[in-house]
mmCIF file of C-alpha atoms in Angstrom:
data_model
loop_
_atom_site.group_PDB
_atom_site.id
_atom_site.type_symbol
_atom_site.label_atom_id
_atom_site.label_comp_id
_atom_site.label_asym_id
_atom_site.label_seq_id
_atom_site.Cartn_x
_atom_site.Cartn_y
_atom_site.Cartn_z
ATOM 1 C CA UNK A 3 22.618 22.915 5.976
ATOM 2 C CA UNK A 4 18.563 23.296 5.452
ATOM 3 C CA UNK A 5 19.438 23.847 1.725
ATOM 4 C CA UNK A 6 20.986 20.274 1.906
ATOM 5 C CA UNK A 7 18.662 18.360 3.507
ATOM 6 C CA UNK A 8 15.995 19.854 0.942
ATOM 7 C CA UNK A 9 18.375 18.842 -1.827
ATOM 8 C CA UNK A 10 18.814 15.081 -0.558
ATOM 9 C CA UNK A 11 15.019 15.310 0.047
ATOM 10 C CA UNK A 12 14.307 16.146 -3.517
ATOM 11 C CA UNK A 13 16.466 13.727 -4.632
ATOM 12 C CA UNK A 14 14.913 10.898 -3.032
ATOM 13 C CA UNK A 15 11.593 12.008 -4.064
ATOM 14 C CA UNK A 16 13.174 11.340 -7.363
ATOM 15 C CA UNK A 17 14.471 8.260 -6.887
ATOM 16 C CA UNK A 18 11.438 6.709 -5.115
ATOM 17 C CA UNK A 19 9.753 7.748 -7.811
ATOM 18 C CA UNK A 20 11.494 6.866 -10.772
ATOM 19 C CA UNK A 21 12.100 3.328 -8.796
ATOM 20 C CA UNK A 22 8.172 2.798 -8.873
ATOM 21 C CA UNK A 23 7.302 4.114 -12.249
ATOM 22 C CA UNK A 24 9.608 0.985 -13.451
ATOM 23 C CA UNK A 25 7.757 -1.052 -10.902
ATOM 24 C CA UNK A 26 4.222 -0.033 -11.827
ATOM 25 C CA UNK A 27 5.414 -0.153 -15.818
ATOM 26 C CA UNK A 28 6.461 -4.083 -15.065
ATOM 27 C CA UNK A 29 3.076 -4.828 -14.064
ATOM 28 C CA UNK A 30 1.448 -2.698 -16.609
ATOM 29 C CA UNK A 31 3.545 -5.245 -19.327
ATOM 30 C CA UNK A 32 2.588 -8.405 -17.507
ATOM 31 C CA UNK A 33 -0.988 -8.161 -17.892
ATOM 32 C CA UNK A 34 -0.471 -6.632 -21.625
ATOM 33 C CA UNK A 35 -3.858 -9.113 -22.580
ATOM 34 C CA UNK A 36 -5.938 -7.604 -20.136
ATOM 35 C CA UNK A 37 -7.818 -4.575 -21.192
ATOM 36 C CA UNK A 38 -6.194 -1.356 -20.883
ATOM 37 C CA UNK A 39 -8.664 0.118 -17.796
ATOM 38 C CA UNK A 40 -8.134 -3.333 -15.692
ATOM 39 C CA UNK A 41 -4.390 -3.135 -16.435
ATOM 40 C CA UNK A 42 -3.429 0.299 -15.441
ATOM 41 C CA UNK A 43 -5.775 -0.611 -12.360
ATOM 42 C CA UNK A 44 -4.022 -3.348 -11.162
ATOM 43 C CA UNK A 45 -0.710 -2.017 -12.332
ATOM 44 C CA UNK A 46 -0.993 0.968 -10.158
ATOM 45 C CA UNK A 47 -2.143 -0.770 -7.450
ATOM 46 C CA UNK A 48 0.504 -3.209 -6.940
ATOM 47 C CA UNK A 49 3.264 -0.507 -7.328
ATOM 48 C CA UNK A 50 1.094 1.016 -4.231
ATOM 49 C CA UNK A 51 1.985 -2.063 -2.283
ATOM 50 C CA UNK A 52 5.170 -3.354 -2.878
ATOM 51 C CA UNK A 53 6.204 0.560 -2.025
ATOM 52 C CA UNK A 54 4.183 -0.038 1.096
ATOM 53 C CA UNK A 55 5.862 -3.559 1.850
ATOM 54 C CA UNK A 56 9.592 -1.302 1.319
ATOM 55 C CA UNK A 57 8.096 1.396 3.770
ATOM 56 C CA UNK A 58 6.737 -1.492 6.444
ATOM 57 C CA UNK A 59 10.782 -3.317 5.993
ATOM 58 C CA UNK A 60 12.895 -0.738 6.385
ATOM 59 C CA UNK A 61 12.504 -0.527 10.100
ATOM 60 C CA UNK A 62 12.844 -3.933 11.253
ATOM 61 C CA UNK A 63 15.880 -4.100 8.479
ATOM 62 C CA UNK A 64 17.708 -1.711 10.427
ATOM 63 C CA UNK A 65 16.610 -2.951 14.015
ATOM 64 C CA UNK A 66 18.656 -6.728 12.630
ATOM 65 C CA UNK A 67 21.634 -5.007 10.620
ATOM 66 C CA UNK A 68 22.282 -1.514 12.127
ATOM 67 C CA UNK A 69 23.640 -0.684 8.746
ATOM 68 C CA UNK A 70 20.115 -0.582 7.136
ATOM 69 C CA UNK A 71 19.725 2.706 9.524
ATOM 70 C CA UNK A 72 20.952 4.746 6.415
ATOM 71 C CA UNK A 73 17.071 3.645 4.448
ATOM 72 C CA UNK A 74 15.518 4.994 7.043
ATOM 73 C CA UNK A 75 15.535 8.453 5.751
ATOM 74 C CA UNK A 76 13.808 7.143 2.632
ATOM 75 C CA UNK A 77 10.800 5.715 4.613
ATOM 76 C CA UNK A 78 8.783 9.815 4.277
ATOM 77 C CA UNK A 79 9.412 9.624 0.450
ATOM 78 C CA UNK A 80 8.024 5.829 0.232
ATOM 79 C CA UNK A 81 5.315 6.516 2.315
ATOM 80 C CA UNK A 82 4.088 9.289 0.119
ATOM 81 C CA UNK A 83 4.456 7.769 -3.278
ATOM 82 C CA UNK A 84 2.765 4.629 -1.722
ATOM 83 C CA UNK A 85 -0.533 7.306 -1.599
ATOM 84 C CA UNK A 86 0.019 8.326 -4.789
ATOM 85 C CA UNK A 87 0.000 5.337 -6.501
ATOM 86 C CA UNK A 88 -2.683 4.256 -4.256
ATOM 87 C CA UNK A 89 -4.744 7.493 -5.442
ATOM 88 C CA UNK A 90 -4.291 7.148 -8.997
ATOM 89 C CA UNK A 91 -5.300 3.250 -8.669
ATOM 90 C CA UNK A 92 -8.561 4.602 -7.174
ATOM 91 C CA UNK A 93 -9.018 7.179 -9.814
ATOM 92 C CA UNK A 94 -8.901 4.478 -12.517
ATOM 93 C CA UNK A 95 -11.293 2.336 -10.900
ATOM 94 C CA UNK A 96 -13.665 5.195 -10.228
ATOM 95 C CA UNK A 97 -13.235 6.643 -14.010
ATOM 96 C CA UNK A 98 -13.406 3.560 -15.436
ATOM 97 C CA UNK A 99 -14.884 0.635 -13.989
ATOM 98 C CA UNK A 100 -17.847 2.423 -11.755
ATOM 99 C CA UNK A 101 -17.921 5.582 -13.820
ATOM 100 C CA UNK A 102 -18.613 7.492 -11.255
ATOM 101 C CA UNK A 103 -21.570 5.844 -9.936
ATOM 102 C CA UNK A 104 -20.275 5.833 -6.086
ATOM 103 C CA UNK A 105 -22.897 3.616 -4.875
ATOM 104 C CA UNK A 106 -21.341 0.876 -7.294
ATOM 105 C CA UNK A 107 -17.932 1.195 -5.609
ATOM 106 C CA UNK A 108 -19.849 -0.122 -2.661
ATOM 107 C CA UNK A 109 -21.427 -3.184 -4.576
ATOM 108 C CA UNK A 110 -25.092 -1.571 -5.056
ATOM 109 C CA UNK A 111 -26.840 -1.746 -8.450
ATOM 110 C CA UNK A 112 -29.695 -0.215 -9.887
ATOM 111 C CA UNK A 113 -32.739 -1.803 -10.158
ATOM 112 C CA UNK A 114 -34.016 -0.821 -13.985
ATOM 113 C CA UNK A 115 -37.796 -1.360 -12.488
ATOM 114 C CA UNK A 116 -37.387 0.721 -9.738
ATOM 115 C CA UNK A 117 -34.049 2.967 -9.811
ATOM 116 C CA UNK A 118 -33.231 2.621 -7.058
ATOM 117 C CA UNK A 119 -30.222 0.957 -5.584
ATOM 118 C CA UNK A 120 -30.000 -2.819 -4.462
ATOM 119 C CA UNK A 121 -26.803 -4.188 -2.713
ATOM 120 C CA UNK A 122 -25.865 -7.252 -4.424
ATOM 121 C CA UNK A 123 -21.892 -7.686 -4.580
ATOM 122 C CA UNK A 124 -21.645 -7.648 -0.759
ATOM 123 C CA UNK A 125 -17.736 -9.038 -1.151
ATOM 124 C CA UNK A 126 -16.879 -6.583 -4.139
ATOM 125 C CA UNK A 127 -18.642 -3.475 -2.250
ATOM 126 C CA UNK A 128 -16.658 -4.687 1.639
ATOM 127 C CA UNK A 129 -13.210 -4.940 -0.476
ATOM 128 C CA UNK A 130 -13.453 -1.539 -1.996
ATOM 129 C CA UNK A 131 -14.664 -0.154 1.374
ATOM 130 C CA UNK A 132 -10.920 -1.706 2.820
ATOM 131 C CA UNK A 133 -9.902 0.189 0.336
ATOM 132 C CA UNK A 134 -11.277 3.376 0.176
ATOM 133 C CA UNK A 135 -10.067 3.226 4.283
ATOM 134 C CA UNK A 136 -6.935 2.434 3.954
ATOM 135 C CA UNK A 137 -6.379 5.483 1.266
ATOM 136 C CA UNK A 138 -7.923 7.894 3.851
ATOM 137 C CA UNK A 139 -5.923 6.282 6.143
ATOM 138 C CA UNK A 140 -2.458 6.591 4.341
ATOM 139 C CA UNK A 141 -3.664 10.309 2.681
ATOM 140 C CA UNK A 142 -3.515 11.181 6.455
ATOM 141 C CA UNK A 143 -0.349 9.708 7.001
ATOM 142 C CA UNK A 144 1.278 11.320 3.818
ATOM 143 C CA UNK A 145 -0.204 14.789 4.485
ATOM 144 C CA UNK A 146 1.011 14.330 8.186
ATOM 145 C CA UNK A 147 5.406 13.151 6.955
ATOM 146 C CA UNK A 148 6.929 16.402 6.928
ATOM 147 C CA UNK A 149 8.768 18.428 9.580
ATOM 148 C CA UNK A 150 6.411 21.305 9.796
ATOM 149 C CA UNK A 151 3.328 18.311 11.302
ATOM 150 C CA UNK A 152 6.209 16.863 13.402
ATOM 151 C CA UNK A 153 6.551 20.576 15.141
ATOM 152 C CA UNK A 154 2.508 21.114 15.415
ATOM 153 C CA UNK A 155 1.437 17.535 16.841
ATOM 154 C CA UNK A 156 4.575 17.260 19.093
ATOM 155 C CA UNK A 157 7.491 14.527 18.592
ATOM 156 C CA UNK A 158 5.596 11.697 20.283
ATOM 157 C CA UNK A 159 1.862 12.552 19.294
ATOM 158 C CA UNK A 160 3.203 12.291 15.622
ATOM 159 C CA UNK A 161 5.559 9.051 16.244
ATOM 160 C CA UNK A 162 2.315 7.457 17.472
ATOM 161 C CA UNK A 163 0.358 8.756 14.374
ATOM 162 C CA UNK A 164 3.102 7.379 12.164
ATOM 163 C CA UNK A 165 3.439 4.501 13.549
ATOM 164 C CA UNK A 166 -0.099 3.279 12.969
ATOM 165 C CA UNK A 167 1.356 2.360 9.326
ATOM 166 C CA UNK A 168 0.571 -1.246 10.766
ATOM 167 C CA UNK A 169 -3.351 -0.421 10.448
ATOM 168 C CA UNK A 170 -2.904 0.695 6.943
ATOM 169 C CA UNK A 171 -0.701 -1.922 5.882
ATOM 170 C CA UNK A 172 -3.432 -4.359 7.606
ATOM 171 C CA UNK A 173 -5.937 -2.693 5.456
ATOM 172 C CA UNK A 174 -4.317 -2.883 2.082
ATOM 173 C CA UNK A 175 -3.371 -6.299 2.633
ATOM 174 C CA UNK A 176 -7.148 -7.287 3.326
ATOM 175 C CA UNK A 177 -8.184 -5.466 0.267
ATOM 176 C CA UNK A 178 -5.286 -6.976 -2.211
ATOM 177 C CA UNK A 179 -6.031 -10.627 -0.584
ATOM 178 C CA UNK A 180 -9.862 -10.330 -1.643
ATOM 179 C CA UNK A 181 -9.324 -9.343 -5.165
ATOM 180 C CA UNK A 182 -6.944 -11.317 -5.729
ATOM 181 C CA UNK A 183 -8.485 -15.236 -4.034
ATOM 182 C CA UNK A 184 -11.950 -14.368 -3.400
ATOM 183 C CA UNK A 185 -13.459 -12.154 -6.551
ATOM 184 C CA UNK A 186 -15.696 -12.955 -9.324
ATOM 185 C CA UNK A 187 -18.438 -11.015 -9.966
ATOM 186 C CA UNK A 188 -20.628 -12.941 -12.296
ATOM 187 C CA UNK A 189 -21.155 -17.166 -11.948
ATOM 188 C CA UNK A 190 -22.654 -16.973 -15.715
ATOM 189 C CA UNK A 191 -19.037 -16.355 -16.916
ATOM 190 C CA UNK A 192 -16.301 -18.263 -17.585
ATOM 191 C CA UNK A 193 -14.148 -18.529 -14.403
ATOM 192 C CA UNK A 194 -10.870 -16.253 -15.200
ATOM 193 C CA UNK A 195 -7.382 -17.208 -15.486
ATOM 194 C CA UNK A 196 -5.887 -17.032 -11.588
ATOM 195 C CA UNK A 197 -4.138 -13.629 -11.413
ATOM 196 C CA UNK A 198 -0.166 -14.594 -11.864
ATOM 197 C CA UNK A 199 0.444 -12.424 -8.283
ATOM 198 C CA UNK A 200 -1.371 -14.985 -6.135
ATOM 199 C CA UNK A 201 2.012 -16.402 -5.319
ATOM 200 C CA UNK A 202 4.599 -13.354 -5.065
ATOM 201 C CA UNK A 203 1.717 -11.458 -3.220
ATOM 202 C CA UNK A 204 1.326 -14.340 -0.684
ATOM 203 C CA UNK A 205 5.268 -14.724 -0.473
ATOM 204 C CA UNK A 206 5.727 -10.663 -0.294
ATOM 205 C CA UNK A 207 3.291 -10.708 3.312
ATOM 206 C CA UNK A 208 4.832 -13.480 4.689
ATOM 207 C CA UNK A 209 8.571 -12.262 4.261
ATOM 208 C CA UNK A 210 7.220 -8.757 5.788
ATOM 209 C CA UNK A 211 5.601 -10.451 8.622
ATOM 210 C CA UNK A 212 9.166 -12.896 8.738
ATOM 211 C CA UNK A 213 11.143 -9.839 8.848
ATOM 212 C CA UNK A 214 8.940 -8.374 11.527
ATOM 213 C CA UNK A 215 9.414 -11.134 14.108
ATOM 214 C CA UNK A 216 13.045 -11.869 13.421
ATOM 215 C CA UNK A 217 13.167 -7.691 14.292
ATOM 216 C CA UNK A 218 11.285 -8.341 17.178
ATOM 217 C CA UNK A 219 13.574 -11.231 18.371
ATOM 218 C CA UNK A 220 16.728 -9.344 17.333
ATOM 219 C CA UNK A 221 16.433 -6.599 19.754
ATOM 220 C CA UNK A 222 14.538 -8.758 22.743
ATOM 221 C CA UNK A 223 17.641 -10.473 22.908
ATOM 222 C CA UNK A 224 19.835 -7.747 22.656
ATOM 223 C CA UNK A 225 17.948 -6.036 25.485
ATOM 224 C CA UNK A 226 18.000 -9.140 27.649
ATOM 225 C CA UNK A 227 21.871 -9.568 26.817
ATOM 226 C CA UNK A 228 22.460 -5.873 27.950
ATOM 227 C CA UNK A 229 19.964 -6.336 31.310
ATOM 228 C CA UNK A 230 22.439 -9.661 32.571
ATOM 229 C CA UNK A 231 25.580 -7.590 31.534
ATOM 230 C CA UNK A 232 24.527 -5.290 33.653
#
């Protein structure tokens, strides 16, 4: 029986992985103009967060249509390729755009007079910082989805910890939302082209948070239904 469930556990891995290497090649394509550092970036960071979105629908799916219960087994394999998308988007950024200059992550520069360091993109330097969070954040998570953490921390200390998938999903919305409305890092340059996403990212939130409160109402009013019955 354990050799089964390791089987069906490898084979998801497989699948939710295969399923977001299409994903994250899709994006790659649709920003085939942009330079290769800024495409991969972006590329891997949406994949990151539409695997997220899956992860945050998947229980509210199966509290409206009981039938959706059978995804929930895939939500441990999302939740850990969501990371590792999320990590390689981070290692692009860090490799090339900021070259390794943490302080610029943050939105310091150097000061050629001086050398030291001057904070001057205050909403670039916040927006990474969301970022960099909610990748601790989910790394925790990740390292945390396995049966041998569930035995250690205790069935209902590590449903708690799991469950706090609503603070990272908080965070990497916040972070998504500011690169995508709110940055520009130069007002000497010509404004860009608005990032095609804008929309489907806007839609993609509001259909999780949708699907969220029509859970929410789903099983209120079964409960209240069952406490009249009774």
């Amino acid at each position: 029986m354990a050799v089964r469930r390791d089987r069906f556990w490898l084979w998801r891995h497989l699948g939710v992985g295969a399923a977001a290497l299409a994903v994250m090649y899709l994006f790659r394509e649709s920003r085939a103009e942009w330079s290769p550092m800024h495409a991969w970036n972006r590329a891997l960071g949406d994949a990151s967060l539409v695997l997220l979105a899956v992860a945050m629908s998947t229980g509210p799916l199966a509290r409206i249509w009981p039938a959706a219960a059978r995804l929930l087994p895939w939500r441990r394999e999302i939740g850990i390729w969501t990371v590792v998308y999320g990590a390689a988007h981070t290692l692009v950024i860090l490799d090339g755009w900021v070259e390794w200059d943490l302080p610029r992550l943050f939105g310091f520069l150097r000061n050629p007079n001086t050398g030291g360091y001057v904070m001057v993109l205050h909403g670039f330097g916040l927006g990474n910082a969301l970022g960099v969070l909610a990748l601790v954040y989910g790394t925790v998570l990740a390292l945390t989805s396995n049966n041998l953490s569930q035995r250690i921390l205790g069935g209902s200390t590590w449903k708690f910890l799991q469950l706090s998938t609503y603070t990272l999903w908080m965070l990497s919305v916040t972070h998504t939302a500011y690169f995508l409305y709110l940055h520009f890092l130069d007002f000497h340059r010509q404004v860009p082209a608005p990032n095609w996403l804008q929309a489907p990212f806007a839609v993609l939130v509001l259909a999780v948070l949708a699907l969220q409160t029509w859970a929410f109402w789903a099983t209120w009013r079964r409960r209240t239904k069952r406490s009249l019955a009774a």
